[in-house]
Amino acid sequence: MNEREKKKRIFGAIASLCIAGFFMMETQASADQVKLHETMPVYETINNQHVWIGALMKGGVYAAANGTREVEFGNSKVTISLDGGTVTASSVPTETEAEDTIITKKQQVIFNSIGTDREPMAILNRNVRFPVTGKTGAWYTVNVGGQEGYIHQQSVEEDNGIPVLMYHHMVENPENTVFYNNSMVIKVAEFQKQMDYLKQKGYRTITLQELESYLRHEKNMVGKAVVITFDDGNMSTLKYAYPILKEYGMKATQFLIGGHLNQKSRPWDENTLQYVGFDEAAVTGDVYDYQNHTLGMHLREPVGGLPYLQTKTYEEIKNDFLAAGERIGRIYDGDSAHIKYLAYPWGQFSPQAIQAARDTGITMAFTTETGNVKLGDDLYLLKRQGVAPRHTIEDFAAKLEGVY
């Protein structure tokens, strides 16, 4: 008896035990089986929008976790509902954590084999990231509900990762200020052009919480996803960037230097730096999430110029991270646990800084090394795409695509 005939017999036996209703489960020692009686959509919430990721097919028989109705679908699990309405993504990590991913170029069928008698077992929407377990000829292999599925290469593209854009400061005309030729200061008009490019090309801005869920195999993600970050907490990001982001319905993260965080920002002056205060942060949370850029470690040693995170002791760094979390956490009614993402000053770090981050509840940390973020990356050494005045819109597009 060949493998296909064996599967047919197994599925036939399962079907014979099916009771009337929305799904059927047969308890076994290793895994349960779930049979769908109608095609079921799978959704994710991304940037506060309900996004259709794909569907499990009517008649499909899928493996589920013991005693549950949870079925693996891509980077997360879905729960089969008893009342006959939907399949919704849950936050339970998958057991199969493939690190290679593809992005669908169009709506795509996942087949149960690559033979001429292949049948559909699931559907993927266009512009969806999906983990792959390998490749057989022109077919990518994927895991759907504990079964091997196949996607043809002509309908997908390789995933070059999610870009995490990094900005610092912006003014309208840097050439007329003390920031002329400063590589960290861009024109407001250029930022507007870049955000317009994201909108026109269909990118969704995602939060660091969503990025973390994706990297931990808890969430499916669209292909055109981007994270926007600002370092230091300069007031220009509220004066200029905030209304642009709000207009486009975008989200971003501010990495604040805790030692610069006072009740209120100083008055605007384009020739000096002013920093976000508690008052300003309180009214911009609809766009910005505020996170950790250390309390007082954004400094260099007077002799040698090494960053503090490379010279200070583990205890000193740990205490700084904790104090920064407490201070920035005041933005969130004293909830310091909300402050769990870190940008290393100048992107520089050390073994003691990484350990201190782990031990103080920080769950992701970012460098300034150029590149996009991919499944399997070290969560404490994540790359970013810095945006400087020298970068053209073509450079910006290349950064998004991970080929800069």
mmCIF file of C-alpha atoms in Angstrom:
data_model
loop_
_atom_site.group_PDB
_atom_site.id
_atom_site.type_symbol
_atom_site.label_atom_id
_atom_site.label_comp_id
_atom_site.label_asym_id
_atom_site.label_seq_id
_atom_site.Cartn_x
_atom_site.Cartn_y
_atom_site.Cartn_z
ATOM 1 C CA MET A 1 0.000 0.000 0.000
ATOM 2 C CA ASN A 2 1.504 3.342 -1.041
ATOM 3 C CA GLU A 3 1.580 6.439 1.171
ATOM 4 C CA ARG A 4 -1.309 8.138 -0.636
ATOM 5 C CA GLU A 5 -3.588 5.119 -0.217
ATOM 6 C CA LYS A 6 -2.691 5.000 3.463
ATOM 7 C CA LYS A 7 -3.696 8.648 3.862
ATOM 8 C CA LYS A 8 -6.983 8.046 2.037
ATOM 9 C CA ARG A 9 -7.826 5.188 4.392
ATOM 10 C CA ILE A 10 -6.945 7.242 7.440
ATOM 11 C CA PHE A 11 -9.018 10.193 6.267
ATOM 12 C CA GLY A 12 -11.859 7.886 5.325
ATOM 13 C CA ALA A 13 -11.869 6.380 8.803
ATOM 14 C CA ILE A 14 -11.933 9.827 10.325
ATOM 15 C CA ALA A 15 -14.781 10.932 8.077
ATOM 16 C CA SER A 16 -16.841 7.890 9.068
ATOM 17 C CA LEU A 17 -16.626 8.999 12.687
ATOM 18 C CA CYS A 18 -17.690 12.569 11.894
ATOM 19 C CA ILE A 19 -20.709 13.801 13.840
ATOM 20 C CA ALA A 20 -23.146 16.394 12.541
ATOM 21 C CA GLY A 21 -21.928 19.901 13.211
ATOM 22 C CA PHE A 22 -19.211 22.374 12.482
ATOM 23 C CA PHE A 23 -16.155 20.201 13.096
ATOM 24 C CA MET A 24 -15.166 16.794 14.352
ATOM 25 C CA MET A 25 -12.424 15.842 16.816
ATOM 26 C CA GLU A 26 -11.212 12.325 17.550
ATOM 27 C CA THR A 27 -9.019 12.173 20.651
ATOM 28 C CA GLN A 28 -5.751 10.290 20.192
ATOM 29 C CA ALA A 29 -2.624 9.960 22.298
ATOM 30 C CA SER A 30 -0.450 12.085 19.996
ATOM 31 C CA ALA A 31 -2.775 14.561 18.284
ATOM 32 C CA ASP A 32 -6.424 15.214 17.613
ATOM 33 C CA GLN A 33 -7.929 15.549 14.159
ATOM 34 C CA VAL A 34 -10.169 18.418 13.118
ATOM 35 C CA LYS A 35 -12.309 18.133 10.006
ATOM 36 C CA LEU A 36 -13.830 21.302 8.583
ATOM 37 C CA HIS A 37 -17.336 21.240 7.185
ATOM 38 C CA GLU A 38 -16.971 24.535 5.378
ATOM 39 C CA THR A 39 -14.114 26.712 4.160
ATOM 40 C CA MET A 40 -12.972 28.893 7.031
ATOM 41 C CA PRO A 41 -11.248 32.300 6.772
ATOM 42 C CA VAL A 42 -8.190 33.154 8.851
ATOM 43 C CA TYR A 43 -7.608 36.738 10.001
ATOM 44 C CA GLU A 44 -4.969 38.743 11.853
ATOM 45 C CA THR A 45 -5.289 42.164 13.445
ATOM 46 C CA ILE A 46 -2.464 44.312 12.056
ATOM 47 C CA ASN A 47 -2.234 48.032 12.891
ATOM 48 C CA ASN A 48 -5.791 47.884 14.252
ATOM 49 C CA GLN A 49 -7.144 46.482 11.000
ATOM 50 C CA HIS A 50 -8.740 43.068 10.445
ATOM 51 C CA VAL A 51 -6.621 41.514 7.674
ATOM 52 C CA TRP A 52 -7.607 38.375 5.764
ATOM 53 C CA ILE A 53 -4.570 36.080 5.693
ATOM 54 C CA GLY A 54 -6.087 33.044 3.999
ATOM 55 C CA ALA A 55 -8.394 30.101 4.577
ATOM 56 C CA LEU A 56 -8.534 26.452 5.566
ATOM 57 C CA MET A 57 -10.486 24.360 3.063
ATOM 58 C CA LYS A 58 -13.833 22.650 3.442
ATOM 59 C CA GLY A 59 -13.290 18.942 3.964
ATOM 60 C CA GLY A 60 -9.731 19.430 5.156
ATOM 61 C CA VAL A 61 -8.538 17.248 8.023
ATOM 62 C CA TYR A 62 -5.930 18.933 10.205
ATOM 63 C CA ALA A 63 -3.916 17.951 13.252
ATOM 64 C CA ALA A 64 -4.771 19.900 16.402
ATOM 65 C CA ALA A 65 -3.085 20.220 19.754
ATOM 66 C CA ASN A 66 -4.208 17.579 22.263
ATOM 67 C CA GLY A 67 -7.548 18.448 23.789
ATOM 68 C CA THR A 68 -7.844 21.746 21.864
ATOM 69 C CA ARG A 69 -9.156 22.991 18.535
ATOM 70 C CA GLU A 70 -5.947 24.847 17.632
ATOM 71 C CA VAL A 71 -4.508 24.210 14.179
ATOM 72 C CA GLU A 72 -1.172 25.508 12.882
ATOM 73 C CA PHE A 73 -1.456 27.958 10.014
ATOM 74 C CA GLY A 74 1.750 29.699 9.065
ATOM 75 C CA ASN A 75 3.291 31.654 11.893
ATOM 76 C CA SER A 76 0.512 31.154 14.435
ATOM 77 C CA LYS A 77 -2.300 28.835 15.431
ATOM 78 C CA VAL A 78 -5.967 29.208 14.659
ATOM 79 C CA THR A 79 -8.865 28.013 16.742
ATOM 80 C CA ILE A 80 -11.782 26.186 15.163
ATOM 81 C CA SER A 81 -14.995 27.694 16.541
ATOM 82 C CA LEU A 82 -17.915 25.568 17.698
ATOM 83 C CA ASP A 83 -20.613 28.055 16.747
ATOM 84 C CA GLY A 84 -19.884 27.936 13.048
ATOM 85 C CA GLY A 85 -18.637 31.427 12.270
ATOM 86 C CA THR A 86 -14.913 31.994 12.001
ATOM 87 C CA VAL A 87 -11.404 30.776 12.538
ATOM 88 C CA THR A 88 -9.478 33.380 14.554
ATOM 89 C CA ALA A 89 -5.738 33.635 15.131
ATOM 90 C CA SER A 90 -4.597 32.905 18.653
ATOM 91 C CA SER A 91 -1.432 33.942 20.460
ATOM 92 C CA VAL A 92 -0.202 30.400 21.040
ATOM 93 C CA PRO A 93 3.234 29.822 19.428
ATOM 94 C CA THR A 94 3.498 27.098 16.824
ATOM 95 C CA GLU A 95 5.533 23.990 17.481
ATOM 96 C CA THR A 96 7.072 24.092 14.002
ATOM 97 C CA GLU A 97 9.207 27.220 13.846
ATOM 98 C CA ALA A 98 10.496 27.498 10.292
ATOM 99 C CA GLU A 99 12.814 30.491 9.831
ATOM 100 C CA ASP A 100 12.720 30.814 6.024
ATOM 101 C CA THR A 101 9.748 32.714 4.665
ATOM 102 C CA ILE A 102 8.175 33.645 1.348
ATOM 103 C CA ILE A 103 5.743 36.426 0.377
ATOM 104 C CA THR A 104 2.781 35.706 -1.869
ATOM 105 C CA LYS A 105 2.543 37.860 -5.008
ATOM 106 C CA LYS A 106 -1.073 36.888 -5.602
ATOM 107 C CA GLN A 107 -3.775 34.833 -3.968
ATOM 108 C CA GLN A 108 -2.317 31.362 -3.812
ATOM 109 C CA VAL A 109 -3.548 27.798 -3.262
ATOM 110 C CA ILE A 110 -1.593 25.465 -0.984
ATOM 111 C CA PHE A 111 -1.816 21.944 -2.421
ATOM 112 C CA ASN A 112 -1.539 18.598 -0.658
ATOM 113 C CA SER A 113 0.971 17.254 -3.202
ATOM 114 C CA ILE A 114 2.877 18.234 -6.339
ATOM 115 C CA GLY A 115 1.412 15.437 -8.429
ATOM 116 C CA THR A 116 -1.139 15.848 -11.220
ATOM 117 C CA ASP A 117 -3.895 14.697 -8.850
ATOM 118 C CA ARG A 118 -3.085 17.368 -6.253
ATOM 119 C CA GLU A 119 -5.921 18.954 -4.317
ATOM 120 C CA PRO A 120 -6.174 22.294 -2.470
ATOM 121 C CA MET A 121 -5.750 22.172 1.304
ATOM 122 C CA ALA A 122 -5.585 25.910 2.094
ATOM 123 C CA ILE A 123 -5.540 29.359 0.521
ATOM 124 C CA LEU A 124 -3.167 32.266 1.115
ATOM 125 C CA ASN A 125 -4.115 35.838 0.336
ATOM 126 C CA ARG A 126 -1.733 38.013 -1.684
ATOM 127 C CA ASN A 127 0.978 39.953 0.191
ATOM 128 C CA VAL A 128 1.252 37.458 3.062
ATOM 129 C CA ARG A 129 4.448 36.269 4.733
ATOM 130 C CA PHE A 130 4.463 32.516 5.264
ATOM 131 C CA PRO A 131 7.147 30.256 6.783
ATOM 132 C CA VAL A 132 8.495 27.469 4.582
ATOM 133 C CA THR A 133 10.093 24.229 5.715
ATOM 134 C CA GLY A 134 11.980 23.447 2.509
ATOM 135 C CA LYS A 135 11.825 23.270 -1.266
ATOM 136 C CA THR A 136 11.212 20.429 -3.707
ATOM 137 C CA GLY A 137 11.986 21.421 -7.275
ATOM 138 C CA ALA A 138 9.801 24.419 -8.108
ATOM 139 C CA TRP A 139 7.647 23.901 -5.000
ATOM 140 C CA TYR A 140 8.065 25.329 -1.509
ATOM 141 C CA THR A 141 6.954 23.032 1.305
ATOM 142 C CA VAL A 142 4.941 24.460 4.197
ATOM 143 C CA ASN A 143 3.227 23.150 7.309
ATOM 144 C CA VAL A 144 -0.550 23.444 7.504
ATOM 145 C CA GLY A 145 -2.198 21.751 10.445
ATOM 146 C CA GLY A 146 0.576 19.215 10.839
ATOM 147 C CA GLN A 147 0.499 18.267 7.163
ATOM 148 C CA GLU A 148 2.937 19.077 4.395
ATOM 149 C CA GLY A 149 1.604 21.471 1.802
ATOM 150 C CA TYR A 150 3.084 22.845 -1.414
ATOM 151 C CA ILE A 151 3.231 26.330 -2.959
ATOM 152 C CA HIS A 152 4.590 26.910 -6.463
ATOM 153 C CA GLN A 153 7.511 29.310 -6.694
ATOM 154 C CA GLN A 154 6.037 31.345 -9.547
ATOM 155 C CA SER A 155 3.391 32.821 -7.247
ATOM 156 C CA VAL A 156 5.730 33.906 -4.446
ATOM 157 C CA GLU A 157 8.943 35.802 -3.829
ATOM 158 C CA GLU A 158 11.688 35.361 -1.276
ATOM 159 C CA ASP A 159 11.274 37.383 1.899
ATOM 160 C CA ASN A 160 14.099 39.856 2.539
ATOM 161 C CA GLY A 161 12.780 40.748 5.973
ATOM 162 C CA ILE A 162 10.874 43.560 7.659
ATOM 163 C CA PRO A 163 12.518 47.014 7.518
ATOM 164 C CA VAL A 164 12.791 48.909 10.807
ATOM 165 C CA LEU A 165 13.381 52.525 9.745
ATOM 166 C CA MET A 166 15.472 54.738 12.028
ATOM 167 C CA TYR A 167 15.137 58.531 12.208
ATOM 168 C CA HIS A 168 16.470 61.133 14.647
ATOM 169 C CA HIS A 169 15.780 64.809 13.931
ATOM 170 C CA MET A 170 14.210 66.865 11.135
ATOM 171 C CA VAL A 171 13.822 70.536 10.254
ATOM 172 C CA GLU A 172 12.374 72.303 7.240
ATOM 173 C CA ASN A 173 15.650 73.709 5.898
ATOM 174 C CA PRO A 174 18.716 72.179 7.593
ATOM 175 C CA GLU A 175 21.018 74.263 5.377
ATOM 176 C CA ASN A 176 19.831 77.394 7.197
ATOM 177 C CA THR A 177 20.506 75.983 10.665
ATOM 178 C CA VAL A 178 23.371 74.714 12.784
ATOM 179 C CA PHE A 179 22.425 71.202 11.590
ATOM 180 C CA TYR A 180 23.714 71.800 8.062
ATOM 181 C CA ASN A 181 25.528 68.648 6.842
ATOM 182 C CA ASN A 182 24.442 66.688 9.943
ATOM 183 C CA SER A 183 23.868 63.097 8.823
ATOM 184 C CA MET A 184 21.179 62.610 11.478
ATOM 185 C CA VAL A 185 18.993 65.539 10.367
ATOM 186 C CA ILE A 186 16.685 65.270 7.348
ATOM 187 C CA LYS A 187 14.356 67.708 5.651
ATOM 188 C CA VAL A 188 10.698 67.585 6.624
ATOM 189 C CA ALA A 189 9.795 67.490 2.928
ATOM 190 C CA GLU A 190 11.898 64.352 2.468
ATOM 191 C CA PHE A 191 10.182 62.644 5.386
ATOM 192 C CA GLN A 192 6.811 63.572 3.861
ATOM 193 C CA LYS A 193 7.909 62.100 0.528
ATOM 194 C CA GLN A 194 9.045 58.871 2.187
ATOM 195 C CA MET A 195 5.812 58.427 4.136
ATOM 196 C CA ASP A 196 3.842 59.130 0.965
ATOM 197 C CA TYR A 197 5.882 56.423 -0.769
ATOM 198 C CA LEU A 198 4.958 53.930 1.955
ATOM 199 C CA LYS A 199 1.291 54.807 1.591
ATOM 200 C CA GLN A 200 1.289 54.636 -2.189
ATOM 201 C CA LYS A 201 3.073 51.273 -2.215
ATOM 202 C CA GLY A 202 0.647 49.727 0.271
ATOM 203 C CA TYR A 203 2.922 49.351 3.301
ATOM 204 C CA ARG A 204 1.405 48.863 6.743
ATOM 205 C CA THR A 205 3.246 50.340 9.708
ATOM 206 C CA ILE A 206 3.335 47.835 12.542
ATOM 207 C CA THR A 207 4.157 48.296 16.217
ATOM 208 C CA LEU A 208 7.073 46.703 18.012
ATOM 209 C CA GLN A 209 4.544 44.553 19.868
ATOM 210 C CA GLU A 210 3.358 43.181 16.525
ATOM 211 C CA LEU A 211 6.916 42.706 15.293
ATOM 212 C CA GLU A 212 7.780 40.763 18.444
ATOM 213 C CA SER A 213 4.727 38.526 18.071
ATOM 214 C CA TYR A 214 5.797 37.768 14.512
ATOM 215 C CA LEU A 215 9.395 37.024 15.463
ATOM 216 C CA ARG A 216 8.201 34.736 18.273
ATOM 217 C CA HIS A 217 6.033 32.752 15.846
ATOM 218 C CA GLU A 218 2.802 34.008 17.409
ATOM 219 C CA LYS A 219 1.418 36.068 14.536
ATOM 220 C CA ASN A 220 1.112 35.943 10.770
ATOM 221 C CA MET A 221 2.245 39.071 8.971
ATOM 222 C CA VAL A 222 1.655 40.818 5.671
ATOM 223 C CA GLY A 223 4.520 41.185 3.217
ATOM 224 C CA LYS A 224 4.524 44.974 3.009
ATOM 225 C CA ALA A 225 5.079 45.677 6.688
ATOM 226 C CA VAL A 226 7.397 48.366 8.059
ATOM 227 C CA VAL A 227 8.370 49.647 11.511
ATOM 228 C CA ILE A 228 9.143 53.358 11.997
ATOM 229 C CA THR A 229 11.393 54.368 14.901
ATOM 230 C CA PHE A 230 12.823 57.650 16.185
ATOM 231 C CA ASP A 231 15.822 57.828 18.521
ATOM 232 C CA ASP A 232 16.395 60.403 21.288
ATOM 233 C CA GLY A 233 12.893 61.924 21.561
ATOM 234 C CA ASN A 234 13.526 65.169 19.689
ATOM 235 C CA MET A 235 10.546 67.529 19.613
ATOM 236 C CA SER A 236 10.805 67.821 15.838
ATOM 237 C CA THR A 237 9.287 64.349 15.676
ATOM 238 C CA LEU A 238 6.144 65.781 17.275
ATOM 239 C CA LYS A 239 6.148 69.154 15.530
ATOM 240 C CA TYR A 240 6.686 67.739 12.020
ATOM 241 C CA ALA A 241 6.480 63.929 11.889
ATOM 242 C CA TYR A 242 3.452 63.447 14.140
ATOM 243 C CA PRO A 243 0.870 65.227 11.909
ATOM 244 C CA ILE A 244 2.207 63.471 8.808
ATOM 245 C CA LEU A 245 1.998 60.031 10.434
ATOM 246 C CA LYS A 246 -1.444 60.794 11.832
ATOM 247 C CA GLU A 247 -2.716 61.882 8.431
ATOM 248 C CA TYR A 248 -1.619 58.577 6.912
ATOM 249 C CA GLY A 249 -2.883 56.457 9.804
ATOM 250 C CA MET A 250 0.622 55.257 10.641
ATOM 251 C CA LYS A 251 2.211 54.102 13.909
ATOM 252 C CA ALA A 252 5.765 54.687 15.143
ATOM 253 C CA THR A 253 8.011 54.135 18.156
ATOM 254 C CA GLN A 254 9.959 56.804 20.033
ATOM 255 C CA PHE A 255 13.072 55.646 21.907
ATOM 256 C CA LEU A 256 13.396 58.243 24.685
ATOM 257 C CA ILE A 257 16.467 59.194 26.673
ATOM 258 C CA GLY A 258 14.947 59.013 30.147
ATOM 259 C CA GLY A 259 17.266 61.654 31.566
ATOM 260 C CA HIS A 260 15.901 64.194 29.056
ATOM 261 C CA LEU A 261 12.279 63.478 29.935
ATOM 262 C CA ASN A 262 10.825 66.393 31.904
ATOM 263 C CA GLN A 263 7.257 67.510 32.483
ATOM 264 C CA LYS A 264 7.186 69.767 29.449
ATOM 265 C CA SER A 265 9.397 70.420 26.452
ATOM 266 C CA ARG A 266 11.286 73.680 26.101
ATOM 267 C CA PRO A 267 9.981 76.173 23.465
ATOM 268 C CA TRP A 268 10.794 75.335 19.871
ATOM 269 C CA ASP A 269 14.046 76.630 18.415
ATOM 270 C CA GLU A 270 15.281 75.150 15.147
ATOM 271 C CA ASN A 271 18.923 75.792 16.088
ATOM 272 C CA THR A 272 18.852 73.790 19.322
ATOM 273 C CA LEU A 273 17.490 70.438 20.463
ATOM 274 C CA GLN A 274 14.369 70.151 22.598
ATOM 275 C CA TYR A 275 13.024 66.884 23.939
ATOM 276 C CA VAL A 276 9.572 65.378 24.376
ATOM 277 C CA GLY A 277 8.083 65.923 27.825
ATOM 278 C CA PHE A 278 5.407 64.030 29.746
ATOM 279 C CA ASP A 279 2.802 66.585 28.628
ATOM 280 C CA GLU A 280 3.584 66.060 24.949
ATOM 281 C CA ALA A 281 3.819 62.281 25.234
ATOM 282 C CA ALA A 282 0.402 62.160 26.894
ATOM 283 C CA VAL A 283 -1.363 63.581 23.835
ATOM 284 C CA THR A 284 0.515 61.756 21.059
ATOM 285 C CA GLY A 285 -0.034 58.135 22.080
ATOM 286 C CA ASP A 286 -2.434 57.630 19.177
ATOM 287 C CA VAL A 287 0.621 57.542 16.900
ATOM 288 C CA TYR A 288 3.683 56.997 19.099
ATOM 289 C CA ASP A 289 4.671 54.224 21.460
ATOM 290 C CA TYR A 290 7.386 55.423 23.858
ATOM 291 C CA GLN A 291 10.246 53.079 24.709
ATOM 292 C CA ASN A 292 13.767 52.914 26.185
ATOM 293 C CA HIS A 293 16.945 54.651 24.959
ATOM 294 C CA THR A 294 18.526 54.419 28.450
ATOM 295 C CA LEU A 295 18.296 56.902 31.317
ATOM 296 C CA GLY A 296 21.847 58.245 31.373
ATOM 297 C CA MET A 297 23.882 55.885 29.200
ATOM 298 C CA HIS A 298 23.629 57.933 26.006
ATOM 299 C CA LEU A 299 27.144 59.197 26.727
ATOM 300 C CA ARG A 300 30.750 58.428 25.834
ATOM 301 C CA GLU A 301 33.811 58.231 28.032
ATOM 302 C CA PRO A 302 35.780 61.529 28.135
ATOM 303 C CA VAL A 303 38.967 59.649 27.291
ATOM 304 C CA GLY A 304 38.790 57.277 24.349
ATOM 305 C CA GLY A 305 35.195 58.085 23.445
ATOM 306 C CA LEU A 306 33.802 54.603 24.040
ATOM 307 C CA PRO A 307 30.032 54.444 24.684
ATOM 308 C CA TYR A 308 28.969 53.865 28.277
ATOM 309 C CA LEU A 309 27.241 50.599 27.375
ATOM 310 C CA GLN A 310 30.669 49.226 26.444
ATOM 311 C CA THR A 311 32.528 50.459 29.520
ATOM 312 C CA LYS A 312 30.124 50.376 32.468
ATOM 313 C CA THR A 313 29.563 47.340 34.665
ATOM 314 C CA TYR A 314 26.623 44.987 34.434
ATOM 315 C CA GLU A 315 25.134 46.420 37.648
ATOM 316 C CA GLU A 316 25.471 50.017 36.442
ATOM 317 C CA ILE A 317 23.802 49.221 33.137
ATOM 318 C CA LYS A 318 21.095 47.137 34.785
ATOM 319 C CA ASN A 319 20.255 49.936 37.217
ATOM 320 C CA ASP A 320 20.110 52.428 34.358
ATOM 321 C CA PHE A 321 17.710 50.259 32.328
ATOM 322 C CA LEU A 322 15.456 49.802 35.353
ATOM 323 C CA ALA A 323 15.458 53.509 36.176
ATOM 324 C CA ALA A 324 14.723 54.397 32.530
ATOM 325 C CA GLY A 325 11.810 51.957 32.499
ATOM 326 C CA GLU A 326 10.366 53.489 35.644
ATOM 327 C CA ARG A 327 10.711 57.049 34.373
ATOM 328 C CA ILE A 328 9.399 56.431 30.853
ATOM 329 C CA GLY A 329 6.711 54.200 32.349
ATOM 330 C CA ARG A 330 5.168 57.299 33.931
ATOM 331 C CA ILE A 331 3.770 58.010 30.457
ATOM 332 C CA TYR A 332 1.706 54.840 30.948
ATOM 333 C CA ASP A 333 0.425 55.572 34.462
ATOM 334 C CA GLY A 334 3.534 54.119 36.072
ATOM 335 C CA ASP A 335 3.430 50.861 34.118
ATOM 336 C CA SER A 336 7.157 50.248 33.726
ATOM 337 C CA ALA A 337 6.423 46.767 32.338
ATOM 338 C CA HIS A 338 5.209 48.494 29.167
ATOM 339 C CA ILE A 339 8.774 49.678 28.539
ATOM 340 C CA LYS A 340 10.250 46.485 27.119
ATOM 341 C CA TYR A 341 12.008 47.605 23.938
ATOM 342 C CA LEU A 342 15.456 49.190 23.797
ATOM 343 C CA ALA A 343 17.564 51.042 21.230
ATOM 344 C CA TYR A 344 21.255 50.935 22.118
ATOM 345 C CA PRO A 345 22.767 54.474 21.985
ATOM 346 C CA TRP A 346 24.730 54.747 18.708
ATOM 347 C CA GLY A 347 23.803 51.111 18.195
ATOM 348 C CA GLN A 348 26.695 50.056 20.438
ATOM 349 C CA PHE A 349 26.379 47.278 22.997
ATOM 350 C CA SER A 350 28.351 44.745 25.019
ATOM 351 C CA PRO A 351 27.760 41.319 26.590
ATOM 352 C CA GLN A 352 26.935 42.994 29.907
ATOM 353 C CA ALA A 353 24.443 45.322 28.192
ATOM 354 C CA ILE A 354 22.677 42.412 26.499
ATOM 355 C CA GLN A 355 22.506 40.475 29.756
ATOM 356 C CA ALA A 356 21.214 43.525 31.609
ATOM 357 C CA ALA A 357 18.516 43.966 28.969
ATOM 358 C CA ARG A 358 17.411 40.352 29.384
ATOM 359 C CA ASP A 359 17.377 40.610 33.153
ATOM 360 C CA THR A 360 15.334 43.818 33.288
ATOM 361 C CA GLY A 361 12.399 42.624 31.194
ATOM 362 C CA ILE A 362 13.505 44.056 27.856
ATOM 363 C CA THR A 363 12.379 41.621 25.173
ATOM 364 C CA MET A 364 13.853 43.198 22.018
ATOM 365 C CA ALA A 365 16.816 45.513 21.470
ATOM 366 C CA PHE A 366 17.942 47.351 18.348
ATOM 367 C CA THR A 367 21.347 48.203 16.913
ATOM 368 C CA THR A 368 22.161 50.581 14.055
ATOM 369 C CA GLU A 369 23.575 47.828 11.851
ATOM 370 C CA THR A 370 22.038 48.111 8.398
ATOM 371 C CA GLY A 371 19.602 45.393 7.374
ATOM 372 C CA ASN A 372 16.072 44.107 7.680
ATOM 373 C CA VAL A 373 14.660 41.927 10.451
ATOM 374 C CA LYS A 374 13.976 38.266 9.745
ATOM 375 C CA LEU A 375 12.596 35.247 11.581
ATOM 376 C CA GLY A 376 15.400 33.632 13.534
ATOM 377 C CA ASP A 377 17.292 36.881 14.209
ATOM 378 C CA ASP A 378 18.670 37.421 17.713
ATOM 379 C CA LEU A 379 16.022 39.556 19.438
ATOM 380 C CA TYR A 380 18.747 41.546 21.229
ATOM 381 C CA LEU A 381 20.744 42.326 18.072
ATOM 382 C CA LEU A 382 18.055 43.497 15.666
ATOM 383 C CA LYS A 383 19.078 45.558 12.639
ATOM 384 C CA ARG A 384 17.594 48.812 11.378
ATOM 385 C CA GLN A 385 17.597 50.913 8.236
ATOM 386 C CA GLY A 386 18.902 54.371 9.059
ATOM 387 C CA VAL A 387 17.555 57.205 6.911
ATOM 388 C CA ALA A 388 19.971 60.088 6.276
ATOM 389 C CA PRO A 389 19.929 63.227 4.086
ATOM 390 C CA ARG A 390 22.062 61.492 1.436
ATOM 391 C CA HIS A 391 19.467 58.800 0.794
ATOM 392 C CA THR A 392 17.387 59.266 -2.342
ATOM 393 C CA ILE A 393 13.872 57.888 -2.728
ATOM 394 C CA GLU A 394 15.472 55.050 -4.718
ATOM 395 C CA ASP A 395 17.723 54.322 -1.735
ATOM 396 C CA PHE A 396 14.676 54.414 0.506
ATOM 397 C CA ALA A 397 12.905 51.860 -1.703
ATOM 398 C CA ALA A 398 15.980 49.617 -1.630
ATOM 399 C CA LYS A 399 16.048 49.765 2.169
ATOM 400 C CA LEU A 400 12.409 48.691 2.321
ATOM 401 C CA GLU A 401 13.165 45.761 0.037
ATOM 402 C CA GLY A 402 16.239 44.764 2.041
ATOM 403 C CA VAL A 403 18.642 45.174 -0.878
ATOM 404 C CA TYR A 404 20.356 48.444 0.096
#
